[in-house]
Short mmCIF file of C-alpha atoms in Angstrom, two decimals:
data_model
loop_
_atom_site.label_atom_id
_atom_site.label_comp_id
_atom_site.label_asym_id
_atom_site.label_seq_id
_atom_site.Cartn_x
_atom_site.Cartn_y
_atom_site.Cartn_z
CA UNK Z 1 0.00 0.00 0.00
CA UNK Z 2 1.25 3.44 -1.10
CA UNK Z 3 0.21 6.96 0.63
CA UNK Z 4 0.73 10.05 -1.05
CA UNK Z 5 0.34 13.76 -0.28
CA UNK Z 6 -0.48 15.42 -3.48
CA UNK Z 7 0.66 19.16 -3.71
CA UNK Z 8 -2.02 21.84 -5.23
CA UNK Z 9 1.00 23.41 -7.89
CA UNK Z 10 3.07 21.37 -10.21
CA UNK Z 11 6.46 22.33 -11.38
CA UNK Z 12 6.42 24.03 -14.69
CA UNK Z 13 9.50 23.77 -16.65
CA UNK Z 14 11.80 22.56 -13.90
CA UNK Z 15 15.44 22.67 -14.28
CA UNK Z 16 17.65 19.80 -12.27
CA UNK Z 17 20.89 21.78 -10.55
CA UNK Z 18 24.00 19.52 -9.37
CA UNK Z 19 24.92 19.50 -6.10
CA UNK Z 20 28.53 20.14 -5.52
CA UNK Z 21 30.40 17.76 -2.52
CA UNK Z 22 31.87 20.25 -0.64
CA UNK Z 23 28.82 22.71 -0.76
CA UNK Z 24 25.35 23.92 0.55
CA UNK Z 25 22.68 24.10 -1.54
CA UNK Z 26 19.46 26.05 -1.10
CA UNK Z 27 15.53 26.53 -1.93
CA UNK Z 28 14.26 29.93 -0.94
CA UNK Z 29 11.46 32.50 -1.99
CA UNK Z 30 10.04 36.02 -0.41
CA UNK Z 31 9.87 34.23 2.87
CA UNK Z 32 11.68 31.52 3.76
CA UNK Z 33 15.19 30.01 2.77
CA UNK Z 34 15.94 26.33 3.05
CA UNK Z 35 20.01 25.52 3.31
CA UNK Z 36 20.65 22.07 2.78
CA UNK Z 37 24.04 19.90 3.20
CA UNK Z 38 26.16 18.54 0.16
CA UNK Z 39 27.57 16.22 2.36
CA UNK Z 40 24.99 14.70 4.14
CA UNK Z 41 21.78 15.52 1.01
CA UNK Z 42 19.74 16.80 4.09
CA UNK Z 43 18.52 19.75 5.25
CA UNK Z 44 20.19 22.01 8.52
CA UNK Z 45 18.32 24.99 8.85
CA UNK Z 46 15.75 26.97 8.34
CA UNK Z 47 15.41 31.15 7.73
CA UNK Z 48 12.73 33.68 8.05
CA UNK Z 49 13.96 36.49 5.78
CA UNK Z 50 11.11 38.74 7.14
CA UNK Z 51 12.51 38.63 10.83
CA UNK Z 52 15.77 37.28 10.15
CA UNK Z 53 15.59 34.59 12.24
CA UNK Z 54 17.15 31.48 11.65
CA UNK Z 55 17.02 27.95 13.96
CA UNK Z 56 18.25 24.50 12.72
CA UNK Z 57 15.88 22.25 10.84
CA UNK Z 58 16.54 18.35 10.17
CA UNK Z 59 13.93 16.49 8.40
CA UNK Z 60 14.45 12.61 7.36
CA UNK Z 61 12.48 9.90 6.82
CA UNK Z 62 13.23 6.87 9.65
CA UNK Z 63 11.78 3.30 11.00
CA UNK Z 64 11.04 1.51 14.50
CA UNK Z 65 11.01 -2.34 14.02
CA UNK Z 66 8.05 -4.06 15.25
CA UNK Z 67 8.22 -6.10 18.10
CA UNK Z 68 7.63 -9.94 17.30
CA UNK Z 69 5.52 -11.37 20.65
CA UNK Z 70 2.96 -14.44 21.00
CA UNK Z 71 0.62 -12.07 22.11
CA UNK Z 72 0.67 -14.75 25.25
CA UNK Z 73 1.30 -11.80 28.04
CA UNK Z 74 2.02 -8.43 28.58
CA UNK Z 75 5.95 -8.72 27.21
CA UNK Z 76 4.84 -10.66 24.43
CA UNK Z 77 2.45 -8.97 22.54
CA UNK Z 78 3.61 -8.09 19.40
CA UNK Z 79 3.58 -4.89 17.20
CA UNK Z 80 0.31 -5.54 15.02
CA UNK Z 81 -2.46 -4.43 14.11
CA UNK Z 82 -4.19 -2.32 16.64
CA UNK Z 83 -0.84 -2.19 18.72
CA UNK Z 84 2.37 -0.19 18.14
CA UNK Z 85 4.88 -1.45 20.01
CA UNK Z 86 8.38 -0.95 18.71
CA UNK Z 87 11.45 -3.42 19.02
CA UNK Z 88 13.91 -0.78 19.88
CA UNK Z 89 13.63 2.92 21.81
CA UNK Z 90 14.83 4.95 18.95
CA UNK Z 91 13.79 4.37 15.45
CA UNK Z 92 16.39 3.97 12.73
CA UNK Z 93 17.72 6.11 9.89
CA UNK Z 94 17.72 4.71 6.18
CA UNK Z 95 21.31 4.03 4.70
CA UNK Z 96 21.71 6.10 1.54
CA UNK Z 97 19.85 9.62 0.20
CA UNK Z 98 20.09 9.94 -3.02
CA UNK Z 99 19.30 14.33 -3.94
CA UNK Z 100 17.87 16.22 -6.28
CA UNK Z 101 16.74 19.99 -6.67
CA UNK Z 102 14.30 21.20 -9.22
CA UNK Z 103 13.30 24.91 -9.90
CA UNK Z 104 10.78 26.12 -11.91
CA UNK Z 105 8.81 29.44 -11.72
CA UNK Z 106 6.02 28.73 -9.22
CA UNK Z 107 7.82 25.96 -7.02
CA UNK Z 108 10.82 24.59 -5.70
CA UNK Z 109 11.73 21.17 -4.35
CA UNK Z 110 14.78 19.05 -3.19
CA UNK Z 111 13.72 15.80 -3.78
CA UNK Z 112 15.42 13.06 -1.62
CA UNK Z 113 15.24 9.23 -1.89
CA UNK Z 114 15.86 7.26 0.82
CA UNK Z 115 14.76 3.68 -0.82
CA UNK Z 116 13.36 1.89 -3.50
CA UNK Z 117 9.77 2.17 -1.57
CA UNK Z 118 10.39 6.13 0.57
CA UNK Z 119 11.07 9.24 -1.03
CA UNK Z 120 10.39 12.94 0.27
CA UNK Z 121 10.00 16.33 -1.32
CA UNK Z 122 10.86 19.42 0.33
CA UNK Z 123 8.67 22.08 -1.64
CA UNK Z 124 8.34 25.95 -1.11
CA UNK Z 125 5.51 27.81 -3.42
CA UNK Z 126 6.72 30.97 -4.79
CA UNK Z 127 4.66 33.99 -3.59
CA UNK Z 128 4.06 35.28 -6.48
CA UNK Z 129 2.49 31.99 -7.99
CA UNK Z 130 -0.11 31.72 -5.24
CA UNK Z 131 -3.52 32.93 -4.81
CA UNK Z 132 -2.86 33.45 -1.34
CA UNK Z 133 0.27 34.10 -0.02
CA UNK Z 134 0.06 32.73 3.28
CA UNK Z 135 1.42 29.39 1.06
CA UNK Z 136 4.91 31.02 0.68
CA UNK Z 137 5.20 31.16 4.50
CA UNK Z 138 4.83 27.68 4.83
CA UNK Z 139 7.13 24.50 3.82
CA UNK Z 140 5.11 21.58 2.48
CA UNK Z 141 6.79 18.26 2.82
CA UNK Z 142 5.35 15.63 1.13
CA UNK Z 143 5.84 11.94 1.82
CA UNK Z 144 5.36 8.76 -0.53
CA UNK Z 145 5.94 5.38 1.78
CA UNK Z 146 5.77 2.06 0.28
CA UNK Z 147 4.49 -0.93 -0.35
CA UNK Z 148 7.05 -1.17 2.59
CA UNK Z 149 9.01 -4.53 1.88
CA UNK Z 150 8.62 -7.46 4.57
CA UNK Z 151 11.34 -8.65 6.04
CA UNK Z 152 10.31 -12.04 8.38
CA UNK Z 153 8.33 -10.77 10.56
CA UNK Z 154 9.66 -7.64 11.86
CA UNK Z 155 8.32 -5.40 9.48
CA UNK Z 156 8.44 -1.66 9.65
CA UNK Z 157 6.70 1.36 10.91
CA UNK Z 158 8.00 4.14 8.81
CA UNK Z 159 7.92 7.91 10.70
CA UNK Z 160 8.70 11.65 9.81
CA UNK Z 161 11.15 13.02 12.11
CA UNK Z 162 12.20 16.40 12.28
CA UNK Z 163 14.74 18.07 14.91
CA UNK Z 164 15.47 21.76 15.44
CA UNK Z 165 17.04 23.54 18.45
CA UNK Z 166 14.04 24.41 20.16
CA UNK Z 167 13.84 23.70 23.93
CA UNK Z 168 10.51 22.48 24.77
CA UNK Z 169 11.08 20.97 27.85
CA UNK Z 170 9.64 17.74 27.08
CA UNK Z 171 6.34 19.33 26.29
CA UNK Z 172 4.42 19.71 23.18
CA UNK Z 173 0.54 20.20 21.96
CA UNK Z 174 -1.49 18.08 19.61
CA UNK Z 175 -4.89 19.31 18.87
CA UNK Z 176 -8.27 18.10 20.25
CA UNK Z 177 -10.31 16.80 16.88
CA UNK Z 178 -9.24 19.93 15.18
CA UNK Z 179 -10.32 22.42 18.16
CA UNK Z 180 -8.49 22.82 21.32
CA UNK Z 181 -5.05 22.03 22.29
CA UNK Z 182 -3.72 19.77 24.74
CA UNK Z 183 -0.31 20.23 26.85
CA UNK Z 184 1.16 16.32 26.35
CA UNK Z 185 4.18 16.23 28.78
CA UNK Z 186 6.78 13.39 28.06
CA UNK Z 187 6.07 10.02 30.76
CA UNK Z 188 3.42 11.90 32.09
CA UNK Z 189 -0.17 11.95 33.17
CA UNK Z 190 -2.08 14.47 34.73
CA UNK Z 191 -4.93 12.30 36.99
CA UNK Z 192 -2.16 9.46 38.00
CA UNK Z 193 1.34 8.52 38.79
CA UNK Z 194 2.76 6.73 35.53
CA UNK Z 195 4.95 4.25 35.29
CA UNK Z 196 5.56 4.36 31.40
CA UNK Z 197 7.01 0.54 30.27
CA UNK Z 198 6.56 1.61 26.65
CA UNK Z 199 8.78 4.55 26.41
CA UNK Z 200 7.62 5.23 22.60
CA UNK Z 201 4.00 4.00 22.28
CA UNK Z 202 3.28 5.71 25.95
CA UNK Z 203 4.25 8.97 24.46
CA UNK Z 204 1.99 9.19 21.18
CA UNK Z 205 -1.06 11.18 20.54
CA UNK Z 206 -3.28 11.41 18.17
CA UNK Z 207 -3.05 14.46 15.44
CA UNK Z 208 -6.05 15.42 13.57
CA UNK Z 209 -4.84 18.80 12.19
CA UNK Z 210 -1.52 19.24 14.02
CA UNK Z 211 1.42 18.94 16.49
CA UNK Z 212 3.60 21.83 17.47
CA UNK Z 213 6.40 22.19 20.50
CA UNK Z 214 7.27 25.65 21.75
CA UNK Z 215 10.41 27.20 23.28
CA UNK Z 216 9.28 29.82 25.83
CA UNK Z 217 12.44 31.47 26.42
CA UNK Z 218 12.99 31.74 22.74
CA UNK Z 219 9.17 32.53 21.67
CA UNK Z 220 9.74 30.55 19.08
CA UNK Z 221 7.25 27.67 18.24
CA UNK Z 222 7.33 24.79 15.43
CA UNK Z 223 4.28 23.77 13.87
CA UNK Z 224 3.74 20.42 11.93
CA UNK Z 225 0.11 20.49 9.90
CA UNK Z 226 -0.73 17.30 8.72
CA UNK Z 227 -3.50 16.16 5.92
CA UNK Z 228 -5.19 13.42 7.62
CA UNK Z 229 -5.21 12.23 10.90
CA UNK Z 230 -2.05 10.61 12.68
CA UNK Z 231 0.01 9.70 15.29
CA UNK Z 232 3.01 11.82 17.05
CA UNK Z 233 4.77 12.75 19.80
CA UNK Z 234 8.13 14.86 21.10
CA UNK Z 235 10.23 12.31 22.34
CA UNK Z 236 13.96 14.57 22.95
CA UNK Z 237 13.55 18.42 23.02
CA UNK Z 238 13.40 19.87 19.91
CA UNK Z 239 12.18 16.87 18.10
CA UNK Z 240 8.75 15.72 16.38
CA UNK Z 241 8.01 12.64 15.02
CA UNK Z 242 4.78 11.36 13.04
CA UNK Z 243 3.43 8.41 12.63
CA UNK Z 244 3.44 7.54 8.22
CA UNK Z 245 2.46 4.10 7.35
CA UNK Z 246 3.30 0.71 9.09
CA UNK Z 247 3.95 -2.92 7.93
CA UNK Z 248 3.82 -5.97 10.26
CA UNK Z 249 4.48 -9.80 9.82
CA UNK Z 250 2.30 -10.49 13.17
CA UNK Z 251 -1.29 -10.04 14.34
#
């Protein structure tokens, strides 16, 4: 199974640039400017060119493996259907990203593959191509997963991480069925003392419309929108993850 976010431009008359090894490359337009690594294909930071602010930005593609249980007990129920419960604490980066920027005159993207069956485009819309032009102040990211290969019984469940240098404390927000939002605070519940034996599963959330984590001292906050509803959670300061798509051998 394949999942796609589908963009509202297309490219028109795109030109491919090489990217030298011992470079940065960048994507910018009115707004916002995008510096990306020769040496590592990803990007590092992110600037506002209205305020001048700039704060580091790392966005990759990664996987947990899936825990293979009995689903005879507690410790062995396995990473399946209805449960997400991942082999190791921290999920794991893909090998190899293979780069690619296009620009044509109402978008521009840095395409990056990270496998035969995971790809991800880093877009920014030209201001002067949109109707509105609250879509320049915005970076779209948009993910195509699968059909994730099956490997035993592992299997995979493929996230979206990004990192910056926020400091949030081990706080963030998700949203309340697209209304309110509510404080999630890492191992942590309000009404009881919890003892959290699932130290990446205990932390999710659901997202209908979005995620964001906030430095106060900074008042700076980062804001992931999402396009349908998933899972997600800040598990180290300055860090969001989301749930994409999610192959299992078991259950």
């Amino acid at each position: 199974k394949s999942n796609r976010k589908r963009a509202r431009n297309s490219v028109i008359q795109p030109s491919t640039i090489g990217i030298s090894v011992d470079h940065t490359f960048s994507i910018e337009n009115d707004v916002l400017k995008l510096d990306f690594s020769s040496l590592t294909n990803s990007l590092y930071q992110i600037t506002n060119k209205k305020t001048g602010m700039t704060t580091s930005l790392k966005v990759d593609l990664r996987f947990y493996s899936g825990y293979v249980g009995n689903n005879q007990g507690g410790q062995n129920q396995a990473s399946g259907a209805y449960i997400f419960r991942p082999l190791e604490k921290t999920a794991w980066s893909f090998p190899t990203v293979l780069t690619r920027i296009m620009k044509g005159q109402h978008v521009q993207e840095v395409h990056q593959q990270f496998d035969t069956w995971a790809t991800l485009v880093t877009r920014l819309y030209n201001s002067s191509s949109s109707s509105e032009n609250r879509n320049s102040e915005v970076v779209e990211f948009e993910w195509t997963v699968g059909p994730i290969p099956l490997t035993g019984q592992t299997g995979h469940e493929v996230i979206i991480n990004y990192e910056t240098d926020l400091n949030n404390q081990g706080v963030c927000y998700t949203d309340s069925n697209g209304r309110q939002f509510i404080e999630r605070v890492l191992n942590y519940r309000p009404t009881w003392k919890f003892q959290n034996t699932e130290p990446v599963a205990g932390n999710y959330n659901p997202i209908n419309s979005a995620i964001y984590i906030r430095d106060s001292k900074r008042d700076v906050q980062a804001t992931i929108l999402v396009d349908r509803a998933e899972g997600g959670t800040s598990l180290r300061d300055g860090q969001i993850e989301v749930m994409l798509h999610r192959r299992l051998g078991v259950d």
